[in-house]
mmCIF file of C-alpha atoms in Angstrom:
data_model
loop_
_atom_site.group_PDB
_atom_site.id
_atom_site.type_symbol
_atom_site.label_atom_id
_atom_site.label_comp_id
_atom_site.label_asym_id
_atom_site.label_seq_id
_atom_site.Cartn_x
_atom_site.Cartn_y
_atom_site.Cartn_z
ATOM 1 C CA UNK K 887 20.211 -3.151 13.793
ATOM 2 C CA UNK K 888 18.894 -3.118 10.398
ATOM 3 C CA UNK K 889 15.442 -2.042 9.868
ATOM 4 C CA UNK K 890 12.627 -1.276 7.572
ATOM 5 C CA UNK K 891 13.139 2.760 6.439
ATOM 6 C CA UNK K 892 9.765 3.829 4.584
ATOM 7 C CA UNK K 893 7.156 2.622 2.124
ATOM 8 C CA UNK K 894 8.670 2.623 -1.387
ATOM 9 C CA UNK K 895 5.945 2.411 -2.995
ATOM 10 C CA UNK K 896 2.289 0.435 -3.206
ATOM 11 C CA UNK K 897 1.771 -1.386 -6.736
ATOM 12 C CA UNK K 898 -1.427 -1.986 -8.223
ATOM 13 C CA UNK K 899 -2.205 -4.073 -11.224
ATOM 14 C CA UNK K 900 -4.534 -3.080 -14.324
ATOM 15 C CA UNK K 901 -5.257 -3.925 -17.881
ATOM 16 C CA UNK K 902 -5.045 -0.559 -19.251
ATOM 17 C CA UNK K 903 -2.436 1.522 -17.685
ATOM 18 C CA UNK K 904 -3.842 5.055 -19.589
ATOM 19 C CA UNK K 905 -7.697 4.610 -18.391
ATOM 20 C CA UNK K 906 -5.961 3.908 -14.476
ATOM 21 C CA UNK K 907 -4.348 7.158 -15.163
ATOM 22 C CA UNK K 908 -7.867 8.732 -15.322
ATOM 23 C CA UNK K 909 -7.895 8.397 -11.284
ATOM 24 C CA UNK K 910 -4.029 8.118 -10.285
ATOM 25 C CA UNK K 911 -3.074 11.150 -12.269
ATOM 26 C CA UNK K 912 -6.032 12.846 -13.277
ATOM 27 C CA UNK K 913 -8.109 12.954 -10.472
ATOM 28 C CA UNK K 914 -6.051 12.708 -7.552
ATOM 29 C CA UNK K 915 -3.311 14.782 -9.423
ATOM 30 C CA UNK K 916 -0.107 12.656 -9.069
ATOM 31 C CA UNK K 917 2.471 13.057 -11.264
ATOM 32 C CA UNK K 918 3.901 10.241 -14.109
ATOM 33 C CA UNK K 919 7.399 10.547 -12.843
ATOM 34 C CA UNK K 920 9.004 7.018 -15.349
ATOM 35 C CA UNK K 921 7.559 4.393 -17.226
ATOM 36 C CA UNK K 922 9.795 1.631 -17.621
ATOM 37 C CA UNK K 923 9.663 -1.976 -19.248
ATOM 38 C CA UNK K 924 10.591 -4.544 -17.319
ATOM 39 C CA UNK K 925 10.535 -8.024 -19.150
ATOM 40 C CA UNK K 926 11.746 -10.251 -16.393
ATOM 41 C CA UNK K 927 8.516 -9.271 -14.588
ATOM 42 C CA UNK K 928 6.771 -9.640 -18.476
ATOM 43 C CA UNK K 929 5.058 -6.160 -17.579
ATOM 44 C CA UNK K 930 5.390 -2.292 -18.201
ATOM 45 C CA UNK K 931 5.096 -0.378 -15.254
ATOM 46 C CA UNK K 932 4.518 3.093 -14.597
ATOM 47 C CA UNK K 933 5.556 5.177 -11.728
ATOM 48 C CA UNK K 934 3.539 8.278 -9.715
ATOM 49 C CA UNK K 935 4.786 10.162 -7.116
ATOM 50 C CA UNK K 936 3.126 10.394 -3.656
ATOM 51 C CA UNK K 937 5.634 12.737 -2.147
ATOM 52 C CA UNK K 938 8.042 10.570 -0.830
ATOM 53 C CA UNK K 939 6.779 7.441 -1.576
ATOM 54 C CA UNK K 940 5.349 6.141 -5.175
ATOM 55 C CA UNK K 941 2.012 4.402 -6.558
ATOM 56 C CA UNK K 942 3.611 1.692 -9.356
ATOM 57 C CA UNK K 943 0.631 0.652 -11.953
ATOM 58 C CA UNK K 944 1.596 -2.699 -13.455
ATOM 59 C CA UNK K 945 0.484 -3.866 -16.897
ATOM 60 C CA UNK K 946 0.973 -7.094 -17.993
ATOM 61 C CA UNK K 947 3.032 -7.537 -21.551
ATOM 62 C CA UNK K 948 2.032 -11.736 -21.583
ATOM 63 C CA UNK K 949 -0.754 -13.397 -20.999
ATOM 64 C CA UNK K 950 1.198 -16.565 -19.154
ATOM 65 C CA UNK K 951 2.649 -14.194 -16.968
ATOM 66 C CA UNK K 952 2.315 -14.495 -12.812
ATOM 67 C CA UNK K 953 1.017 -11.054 -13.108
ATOM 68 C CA UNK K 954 -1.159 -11.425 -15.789
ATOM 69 C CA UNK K 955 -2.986 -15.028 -13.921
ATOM 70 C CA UNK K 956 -3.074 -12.541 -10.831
ATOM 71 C CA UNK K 957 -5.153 -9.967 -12.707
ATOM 72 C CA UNK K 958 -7.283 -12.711 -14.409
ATOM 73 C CA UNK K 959 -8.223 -14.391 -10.855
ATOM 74 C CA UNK K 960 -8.699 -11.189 -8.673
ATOM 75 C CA UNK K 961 -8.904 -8.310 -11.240
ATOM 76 C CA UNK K 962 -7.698 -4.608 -11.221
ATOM 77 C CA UNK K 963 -6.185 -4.365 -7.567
ATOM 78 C CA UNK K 964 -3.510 -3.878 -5.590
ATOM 79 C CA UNK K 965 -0.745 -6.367 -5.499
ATOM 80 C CA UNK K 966 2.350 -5.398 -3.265
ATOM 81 C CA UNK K 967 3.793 -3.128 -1.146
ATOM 82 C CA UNK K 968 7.393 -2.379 -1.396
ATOM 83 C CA UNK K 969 9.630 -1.673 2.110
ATOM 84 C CA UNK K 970 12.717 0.319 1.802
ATOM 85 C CA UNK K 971 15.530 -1.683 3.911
ATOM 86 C CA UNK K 972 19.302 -0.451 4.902
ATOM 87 C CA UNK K 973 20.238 -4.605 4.418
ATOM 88 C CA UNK K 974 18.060 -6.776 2.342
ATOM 89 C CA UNK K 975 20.856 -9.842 3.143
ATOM 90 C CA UNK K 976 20.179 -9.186 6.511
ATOM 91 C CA UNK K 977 16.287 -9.336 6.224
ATOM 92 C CA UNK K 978 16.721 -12.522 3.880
ATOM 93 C CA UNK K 979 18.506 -14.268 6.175
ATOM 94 C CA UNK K 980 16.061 -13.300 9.014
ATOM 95 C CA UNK K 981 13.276 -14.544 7.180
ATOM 96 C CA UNK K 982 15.178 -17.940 6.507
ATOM 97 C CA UNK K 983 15.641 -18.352 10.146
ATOM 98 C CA UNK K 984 12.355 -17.382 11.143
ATOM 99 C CA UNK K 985 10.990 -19.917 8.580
ATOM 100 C CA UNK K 986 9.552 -17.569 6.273
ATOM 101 C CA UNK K 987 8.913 -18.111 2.672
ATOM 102 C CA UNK K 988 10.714 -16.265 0.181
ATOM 103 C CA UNK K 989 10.048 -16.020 -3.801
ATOM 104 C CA UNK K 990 13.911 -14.525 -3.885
ATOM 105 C CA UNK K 991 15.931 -16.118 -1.452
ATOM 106 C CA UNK K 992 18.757 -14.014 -3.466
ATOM 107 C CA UNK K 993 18.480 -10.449 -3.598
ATOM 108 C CA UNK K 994 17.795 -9.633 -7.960
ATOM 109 C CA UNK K 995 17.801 -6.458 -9.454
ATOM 110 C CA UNK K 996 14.249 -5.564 -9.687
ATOM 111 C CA UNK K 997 12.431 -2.066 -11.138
ATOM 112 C CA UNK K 998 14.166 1.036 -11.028
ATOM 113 C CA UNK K 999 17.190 -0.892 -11.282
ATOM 114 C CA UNK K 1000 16.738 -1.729 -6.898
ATOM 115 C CA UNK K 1001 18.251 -4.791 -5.001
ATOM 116 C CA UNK K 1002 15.221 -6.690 -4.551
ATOM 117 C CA UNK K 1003 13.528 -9.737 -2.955
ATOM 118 C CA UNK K 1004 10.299 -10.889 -2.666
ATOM 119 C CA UNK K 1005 8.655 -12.615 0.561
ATOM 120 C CA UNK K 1006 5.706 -15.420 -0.664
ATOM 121 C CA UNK K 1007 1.975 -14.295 0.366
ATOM 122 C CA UNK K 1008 1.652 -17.708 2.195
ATOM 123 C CA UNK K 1009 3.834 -16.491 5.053
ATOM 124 C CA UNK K 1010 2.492 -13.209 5.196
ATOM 125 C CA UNK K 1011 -0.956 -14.292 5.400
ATOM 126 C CA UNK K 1012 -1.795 -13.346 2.080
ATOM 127 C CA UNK K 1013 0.182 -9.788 1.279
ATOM 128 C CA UNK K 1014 2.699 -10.000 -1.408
ATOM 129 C CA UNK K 1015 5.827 -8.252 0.404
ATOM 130 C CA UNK K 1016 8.794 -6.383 -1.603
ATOM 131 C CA UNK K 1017 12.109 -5.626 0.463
ATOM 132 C CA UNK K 1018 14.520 -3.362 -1.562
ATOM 133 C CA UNK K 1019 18.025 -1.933 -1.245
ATOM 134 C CA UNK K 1020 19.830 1.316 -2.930
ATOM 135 C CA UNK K 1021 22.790 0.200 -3.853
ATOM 136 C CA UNK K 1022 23.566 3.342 -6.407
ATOM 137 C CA UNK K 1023 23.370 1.687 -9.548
ATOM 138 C CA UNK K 1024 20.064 2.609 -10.428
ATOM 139 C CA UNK K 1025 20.442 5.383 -12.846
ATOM 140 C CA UNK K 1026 22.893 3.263 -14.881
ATOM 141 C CA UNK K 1027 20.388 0.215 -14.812
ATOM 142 C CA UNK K 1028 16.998 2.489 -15.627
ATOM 143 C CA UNK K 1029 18.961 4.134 -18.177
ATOM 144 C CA UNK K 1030 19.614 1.014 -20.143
ATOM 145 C CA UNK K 1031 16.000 -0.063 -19.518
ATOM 146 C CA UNK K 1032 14.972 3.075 -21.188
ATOM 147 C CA UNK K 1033 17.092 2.186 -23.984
ATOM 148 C CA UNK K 1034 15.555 -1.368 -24.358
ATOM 149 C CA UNK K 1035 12.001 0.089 -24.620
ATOM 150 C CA UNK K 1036 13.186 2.453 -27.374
ATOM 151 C CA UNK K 1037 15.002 -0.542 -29.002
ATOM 152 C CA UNK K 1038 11.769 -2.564 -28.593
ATOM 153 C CA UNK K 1039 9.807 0.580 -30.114
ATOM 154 C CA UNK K 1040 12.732 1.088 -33.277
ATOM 155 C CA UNK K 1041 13.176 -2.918 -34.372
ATOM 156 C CA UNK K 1042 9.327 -3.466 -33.721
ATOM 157 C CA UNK K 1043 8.937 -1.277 -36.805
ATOM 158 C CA UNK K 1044 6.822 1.808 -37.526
ATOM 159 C CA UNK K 1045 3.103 0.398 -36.375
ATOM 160 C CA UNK K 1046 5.223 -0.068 -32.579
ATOM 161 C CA UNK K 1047 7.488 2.287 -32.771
ATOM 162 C CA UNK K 1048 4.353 5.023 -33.446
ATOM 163 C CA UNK K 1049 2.008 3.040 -30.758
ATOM 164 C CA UNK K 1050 5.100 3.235 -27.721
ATOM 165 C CA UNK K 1051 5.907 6.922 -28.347
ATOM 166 C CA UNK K 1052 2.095 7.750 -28.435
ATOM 167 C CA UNK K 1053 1.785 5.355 -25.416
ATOM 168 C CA UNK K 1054 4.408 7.366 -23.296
ATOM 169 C CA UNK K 1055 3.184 11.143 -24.459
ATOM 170 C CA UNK K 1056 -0.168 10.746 -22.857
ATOM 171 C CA UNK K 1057 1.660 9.206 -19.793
ATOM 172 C CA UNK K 1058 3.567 12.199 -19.334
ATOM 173 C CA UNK K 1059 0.530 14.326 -20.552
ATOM 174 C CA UNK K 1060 1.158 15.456 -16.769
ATOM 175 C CA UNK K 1061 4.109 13.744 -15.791
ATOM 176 C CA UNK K 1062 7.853 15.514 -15.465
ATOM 177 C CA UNK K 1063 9.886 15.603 -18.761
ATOM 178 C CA UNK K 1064 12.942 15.218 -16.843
ATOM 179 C CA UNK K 1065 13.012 12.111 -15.934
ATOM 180 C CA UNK I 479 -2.902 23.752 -5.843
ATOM 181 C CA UNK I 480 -4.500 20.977 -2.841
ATOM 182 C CA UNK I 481 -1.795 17.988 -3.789
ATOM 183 C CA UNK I 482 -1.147 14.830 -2.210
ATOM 184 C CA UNK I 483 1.473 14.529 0.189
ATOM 185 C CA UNK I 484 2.441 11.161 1.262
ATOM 186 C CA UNK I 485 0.886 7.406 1.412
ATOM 187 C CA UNK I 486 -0.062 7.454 5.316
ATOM 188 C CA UNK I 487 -0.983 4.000 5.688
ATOM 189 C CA UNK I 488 -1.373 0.618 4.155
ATOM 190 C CA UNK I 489 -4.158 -1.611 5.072
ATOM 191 C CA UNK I 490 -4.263 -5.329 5.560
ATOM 192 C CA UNK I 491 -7.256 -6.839 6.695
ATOM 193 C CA UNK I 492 -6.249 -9.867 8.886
ATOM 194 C CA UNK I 493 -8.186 -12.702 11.251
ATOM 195 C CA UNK I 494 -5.877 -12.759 13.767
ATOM 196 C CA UNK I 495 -3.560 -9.533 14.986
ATOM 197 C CA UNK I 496 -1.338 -11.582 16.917
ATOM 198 C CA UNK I 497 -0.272 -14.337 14.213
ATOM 199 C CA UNK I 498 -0.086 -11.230 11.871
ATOM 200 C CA UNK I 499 2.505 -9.460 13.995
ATOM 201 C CA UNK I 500 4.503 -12.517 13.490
ATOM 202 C CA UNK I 501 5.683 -11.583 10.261
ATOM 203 C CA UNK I 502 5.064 -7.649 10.177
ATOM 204 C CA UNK I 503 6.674 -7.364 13.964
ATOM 205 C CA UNK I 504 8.578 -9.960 14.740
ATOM 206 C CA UNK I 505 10.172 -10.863 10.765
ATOM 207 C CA UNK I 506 10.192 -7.233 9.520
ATOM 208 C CA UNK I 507 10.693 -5.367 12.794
ATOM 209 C CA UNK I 508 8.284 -2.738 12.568
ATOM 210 C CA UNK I 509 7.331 -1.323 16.022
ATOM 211 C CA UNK I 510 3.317 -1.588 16.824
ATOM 212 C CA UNK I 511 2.472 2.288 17.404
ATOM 213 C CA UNK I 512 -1.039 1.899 18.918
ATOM 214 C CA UNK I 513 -4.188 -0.460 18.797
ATOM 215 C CA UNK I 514 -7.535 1.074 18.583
ATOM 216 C CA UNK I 515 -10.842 -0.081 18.851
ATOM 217 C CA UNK I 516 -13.028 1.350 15.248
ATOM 218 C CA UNK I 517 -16.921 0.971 17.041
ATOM 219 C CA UNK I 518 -17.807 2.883 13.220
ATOM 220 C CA UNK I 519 -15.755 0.231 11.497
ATOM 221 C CA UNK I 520 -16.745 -2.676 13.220
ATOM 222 C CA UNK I 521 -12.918 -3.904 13.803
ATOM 223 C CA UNK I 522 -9.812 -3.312 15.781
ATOM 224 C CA UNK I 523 -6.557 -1.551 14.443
ATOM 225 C CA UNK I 524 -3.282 -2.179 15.076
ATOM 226 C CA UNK I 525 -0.377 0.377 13.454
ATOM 227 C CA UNK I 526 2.831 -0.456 12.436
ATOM 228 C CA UNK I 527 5.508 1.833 11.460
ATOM 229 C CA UNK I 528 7.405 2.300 8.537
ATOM 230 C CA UNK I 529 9.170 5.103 9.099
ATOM 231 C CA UNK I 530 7.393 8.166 8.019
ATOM 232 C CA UNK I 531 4.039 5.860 6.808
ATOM 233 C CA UNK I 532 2.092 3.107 8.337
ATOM 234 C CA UNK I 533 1.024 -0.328 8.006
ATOM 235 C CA UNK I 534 -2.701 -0.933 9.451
ATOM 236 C CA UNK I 535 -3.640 -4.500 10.405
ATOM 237 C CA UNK I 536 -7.729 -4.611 10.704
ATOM 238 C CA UNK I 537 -9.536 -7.256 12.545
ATOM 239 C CA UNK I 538 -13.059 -7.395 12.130
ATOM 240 C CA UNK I 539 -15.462 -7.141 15.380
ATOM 241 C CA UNK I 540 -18.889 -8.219 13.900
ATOM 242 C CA UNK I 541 -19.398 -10.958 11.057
ATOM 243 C CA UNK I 542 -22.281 -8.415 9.363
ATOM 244 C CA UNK I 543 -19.295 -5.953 8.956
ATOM 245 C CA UNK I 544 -18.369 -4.708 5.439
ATOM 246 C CA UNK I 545 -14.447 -5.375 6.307
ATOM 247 C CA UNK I 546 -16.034 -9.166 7.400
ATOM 248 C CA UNK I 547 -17.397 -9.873 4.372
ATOM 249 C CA UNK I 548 -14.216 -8.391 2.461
ATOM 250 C CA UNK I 549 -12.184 -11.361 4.108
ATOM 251 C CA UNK I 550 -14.708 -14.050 3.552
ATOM 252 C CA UNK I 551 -14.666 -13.322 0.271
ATOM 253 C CA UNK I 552 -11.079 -12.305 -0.275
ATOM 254 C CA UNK I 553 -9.285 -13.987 2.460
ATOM 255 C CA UNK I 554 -6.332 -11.856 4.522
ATOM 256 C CA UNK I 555 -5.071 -9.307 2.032
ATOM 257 C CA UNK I 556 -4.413 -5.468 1.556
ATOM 258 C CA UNK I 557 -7.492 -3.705 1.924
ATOM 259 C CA UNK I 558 -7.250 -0.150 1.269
ATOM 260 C CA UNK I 559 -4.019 3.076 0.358
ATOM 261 C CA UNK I 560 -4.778 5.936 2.413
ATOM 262 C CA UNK I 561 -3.279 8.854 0.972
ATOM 263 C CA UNK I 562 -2.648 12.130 3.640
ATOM 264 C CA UNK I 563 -3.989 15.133 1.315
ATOM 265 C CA UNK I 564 -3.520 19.635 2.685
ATOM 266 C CA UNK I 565 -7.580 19.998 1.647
ATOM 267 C CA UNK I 566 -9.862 16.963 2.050
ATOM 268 C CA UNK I 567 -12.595 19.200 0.897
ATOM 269 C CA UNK I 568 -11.202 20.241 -2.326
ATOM 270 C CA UNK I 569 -10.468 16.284 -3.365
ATOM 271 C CA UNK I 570 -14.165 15.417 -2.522
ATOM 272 C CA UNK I 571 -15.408 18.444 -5.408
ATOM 273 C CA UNK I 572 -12.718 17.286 -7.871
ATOM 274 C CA UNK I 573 -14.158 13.867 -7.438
ATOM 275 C CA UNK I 574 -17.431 14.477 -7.862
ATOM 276 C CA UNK I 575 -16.677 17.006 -10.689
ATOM 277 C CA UNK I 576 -14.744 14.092 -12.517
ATOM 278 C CA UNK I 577 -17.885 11.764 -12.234
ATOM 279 C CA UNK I 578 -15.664 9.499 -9.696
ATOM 280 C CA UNK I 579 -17.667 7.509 -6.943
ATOM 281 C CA UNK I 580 -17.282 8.119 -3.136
ATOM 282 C CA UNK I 581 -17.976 6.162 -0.399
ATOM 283 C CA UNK I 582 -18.265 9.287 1.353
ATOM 284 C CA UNK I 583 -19.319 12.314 -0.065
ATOM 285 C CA UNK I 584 -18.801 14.317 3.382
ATOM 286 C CA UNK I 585 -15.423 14.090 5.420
ATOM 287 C CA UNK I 586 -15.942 11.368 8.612
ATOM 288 C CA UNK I 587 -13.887 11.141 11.520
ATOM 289 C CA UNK I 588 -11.714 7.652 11.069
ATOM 290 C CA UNK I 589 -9.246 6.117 13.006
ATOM 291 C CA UNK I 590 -6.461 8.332 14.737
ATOM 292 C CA UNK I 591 -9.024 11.136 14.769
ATOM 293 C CA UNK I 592 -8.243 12.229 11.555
ATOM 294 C CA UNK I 593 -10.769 13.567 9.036
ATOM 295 C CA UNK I 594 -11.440 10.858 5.820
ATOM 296 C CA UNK I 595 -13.412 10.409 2.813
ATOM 297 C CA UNK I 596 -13.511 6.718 1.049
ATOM 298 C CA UNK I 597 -13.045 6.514 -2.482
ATOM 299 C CA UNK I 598 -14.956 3.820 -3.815
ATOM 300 C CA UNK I 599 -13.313 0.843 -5.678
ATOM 301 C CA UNK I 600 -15.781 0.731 -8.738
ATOM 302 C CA UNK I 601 -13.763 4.568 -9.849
ATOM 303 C CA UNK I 602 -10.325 3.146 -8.808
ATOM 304 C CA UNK I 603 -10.302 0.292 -10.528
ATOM 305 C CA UNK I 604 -10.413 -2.379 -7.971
ATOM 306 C CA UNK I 605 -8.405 0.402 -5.156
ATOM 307 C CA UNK I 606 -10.130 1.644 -2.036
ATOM 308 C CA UNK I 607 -8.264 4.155 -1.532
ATOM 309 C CA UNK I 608 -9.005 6.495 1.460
ATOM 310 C CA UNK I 609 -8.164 10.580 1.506
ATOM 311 C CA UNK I 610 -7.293 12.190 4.886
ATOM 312 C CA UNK I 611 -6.704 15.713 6.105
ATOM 313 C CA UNK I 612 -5.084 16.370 9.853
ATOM 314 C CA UNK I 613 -7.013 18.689 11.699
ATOM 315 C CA UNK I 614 -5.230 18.837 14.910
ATOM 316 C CA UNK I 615 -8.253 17.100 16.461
ATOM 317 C CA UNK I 616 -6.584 13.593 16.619
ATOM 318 C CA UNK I 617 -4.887 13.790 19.862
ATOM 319 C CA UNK I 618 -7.960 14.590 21.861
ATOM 320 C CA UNK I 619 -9.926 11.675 19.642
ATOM 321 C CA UNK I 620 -7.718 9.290 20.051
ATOM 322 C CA UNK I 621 -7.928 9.346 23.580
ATOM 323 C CA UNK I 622 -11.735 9.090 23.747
ATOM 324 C CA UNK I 623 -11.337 5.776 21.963
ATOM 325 C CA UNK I 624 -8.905 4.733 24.382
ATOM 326 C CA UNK I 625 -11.434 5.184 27.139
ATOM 327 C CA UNK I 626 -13.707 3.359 24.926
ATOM 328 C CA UNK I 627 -11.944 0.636 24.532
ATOM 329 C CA UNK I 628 -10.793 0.723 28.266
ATOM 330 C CA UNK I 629 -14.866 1.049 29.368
ATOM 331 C CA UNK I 630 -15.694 -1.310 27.198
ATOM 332 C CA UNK I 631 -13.292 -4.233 28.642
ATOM 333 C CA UNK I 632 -14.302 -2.820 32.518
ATOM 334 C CA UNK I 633 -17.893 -3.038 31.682
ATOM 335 C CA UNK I 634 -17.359 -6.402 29.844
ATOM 336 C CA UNK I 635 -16.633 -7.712 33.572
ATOM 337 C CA UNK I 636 -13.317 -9.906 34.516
ATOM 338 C CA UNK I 637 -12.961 -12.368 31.599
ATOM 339 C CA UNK I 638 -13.534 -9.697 28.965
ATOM 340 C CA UNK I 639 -11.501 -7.442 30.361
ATOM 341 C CA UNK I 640 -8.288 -9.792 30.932
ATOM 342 C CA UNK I 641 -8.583 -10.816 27.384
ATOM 343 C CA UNK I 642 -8.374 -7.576 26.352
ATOM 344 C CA UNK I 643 -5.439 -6.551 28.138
ATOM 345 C CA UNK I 644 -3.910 -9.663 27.286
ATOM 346 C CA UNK I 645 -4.411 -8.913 23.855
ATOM 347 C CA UNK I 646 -3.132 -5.543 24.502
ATOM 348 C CA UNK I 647 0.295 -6.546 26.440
ATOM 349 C CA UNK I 648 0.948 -9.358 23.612
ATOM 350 C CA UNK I 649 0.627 -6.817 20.969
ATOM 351 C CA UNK I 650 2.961 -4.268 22.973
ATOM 352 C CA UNK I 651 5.590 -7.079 23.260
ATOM 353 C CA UNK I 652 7.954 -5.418 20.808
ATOM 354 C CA UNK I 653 5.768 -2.169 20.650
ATOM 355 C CA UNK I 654 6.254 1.344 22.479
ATOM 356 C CA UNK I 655 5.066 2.280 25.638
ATOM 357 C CA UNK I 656 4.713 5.775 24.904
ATOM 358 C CA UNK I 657 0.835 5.871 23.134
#
């Protein structure tokens, strides 16, 4: 029987990603462990690690974004919480069936390069719910999300270029470099 | 070095346990693990797991109650990240060191018997996030509120009572029988 495994991670949304840092990393001590740009959800998030789960801090890259309207109309807060699942078709289908609203009703390949899908707040009496799969592509996909922020940094000229790297040093002021 | 070790539980605040469990039960699957009656909190708790973490539904008991007015205003959403740290005492210092608000400034006992501190909101950005040692106290606690609970639906007289076991069988449906 398929079933939910663990808490992936909680996300919370802010406007500045560095001054959250001042609590998430700072004071409660969690480490930065990747920082990744995701344009499909228009944001750049950044990951911490809370030993075997992770606390995702979500910036908004466009103002006409879902997440950006979400941080306008409730402010700095959180705004999922991702379940690790052994079959997210299985779950999808389940949720069909039991009349459920989905945002994904087809699993897409979401942060950290995991098979996602999102269940709508409306059905879950207001708590945005993530459902992932490993499937074992997500080094490849992460590593060519990397590459896209660099990319981003490199053709956006010197003024971006200079303004991402200096963005991503402080994040890892206390973060891993291995990652 | 005190560290964070884990997110322990997730909290939604709901109006009704039972319609809730119709999505976090009986969509997702998670098992209820116990339901406890919060006199200090002015609600009643039901846990879910997810595998090595929790999810917490709260229902408020009195419409004066801080977690009351949190779903007027709000409506059913998460609520608070409770984060299991090895020295409750240390994070409290390192708060107050770094300027950061509490809620409370001296561990209280919460719900499970464990020992917690409440971070409040206005230093987390919009996050109340609550800190939590184990003690090895819990067991014994949790068992007091039981009785409470118990007493509380005996001394209520026949209608009361039924209710609450009613409430308590429905939310067992899928649950264990083992807390």
């Amino acid at each position: 029987m398929p079933s939910v495994k663990r808490i992936d991670h909680v996300a919370v949304v802010v406007d500045d990603i560095e001054s959250a840092l001042e609590f998430w990393r700072d004071g409660l001590g969690l480490e930065v462990t990747h920082v990744e740009d995701v344009p499909d959800m228009q944001s750049i998030v950044a990951f911490l690690s809370t030993g075997d789960s992770e606390l995702e801090l979500v910036k908004p890259t466009d103002e006409d974004s879902g997440i950006a309207r979400f941080l306008k109309e409730r402010g700095t807060s959180m705004h999922h919480i991702c379940l690790e699942v052994d079959n997210i078709e299985h779950f999808i289908q389940r949720m069909q069936t039991l009349g459920i609203r989905l945002i994904n009703s087809e699993p897409v390949v979401g942060t950290g390069g995991k098979l996602i899908a999102f269940i709508h707040p409306e059905s879950t009496q207001g708590v945005l719910v993530e459902l992932y799969e490993l499937t074992g592509q997500e080094p490849e996909i992460r590593l060519a999300r990397a590459r896209a922020l660099a990319d981003r940094a490199i053709s956006g000229g010197k003024a971006v270029a200079s303004a991402v790297l200096g963005f991503l040093r402080r994040l890892r002021r206390s973060g891993s470099d291995d990652d």
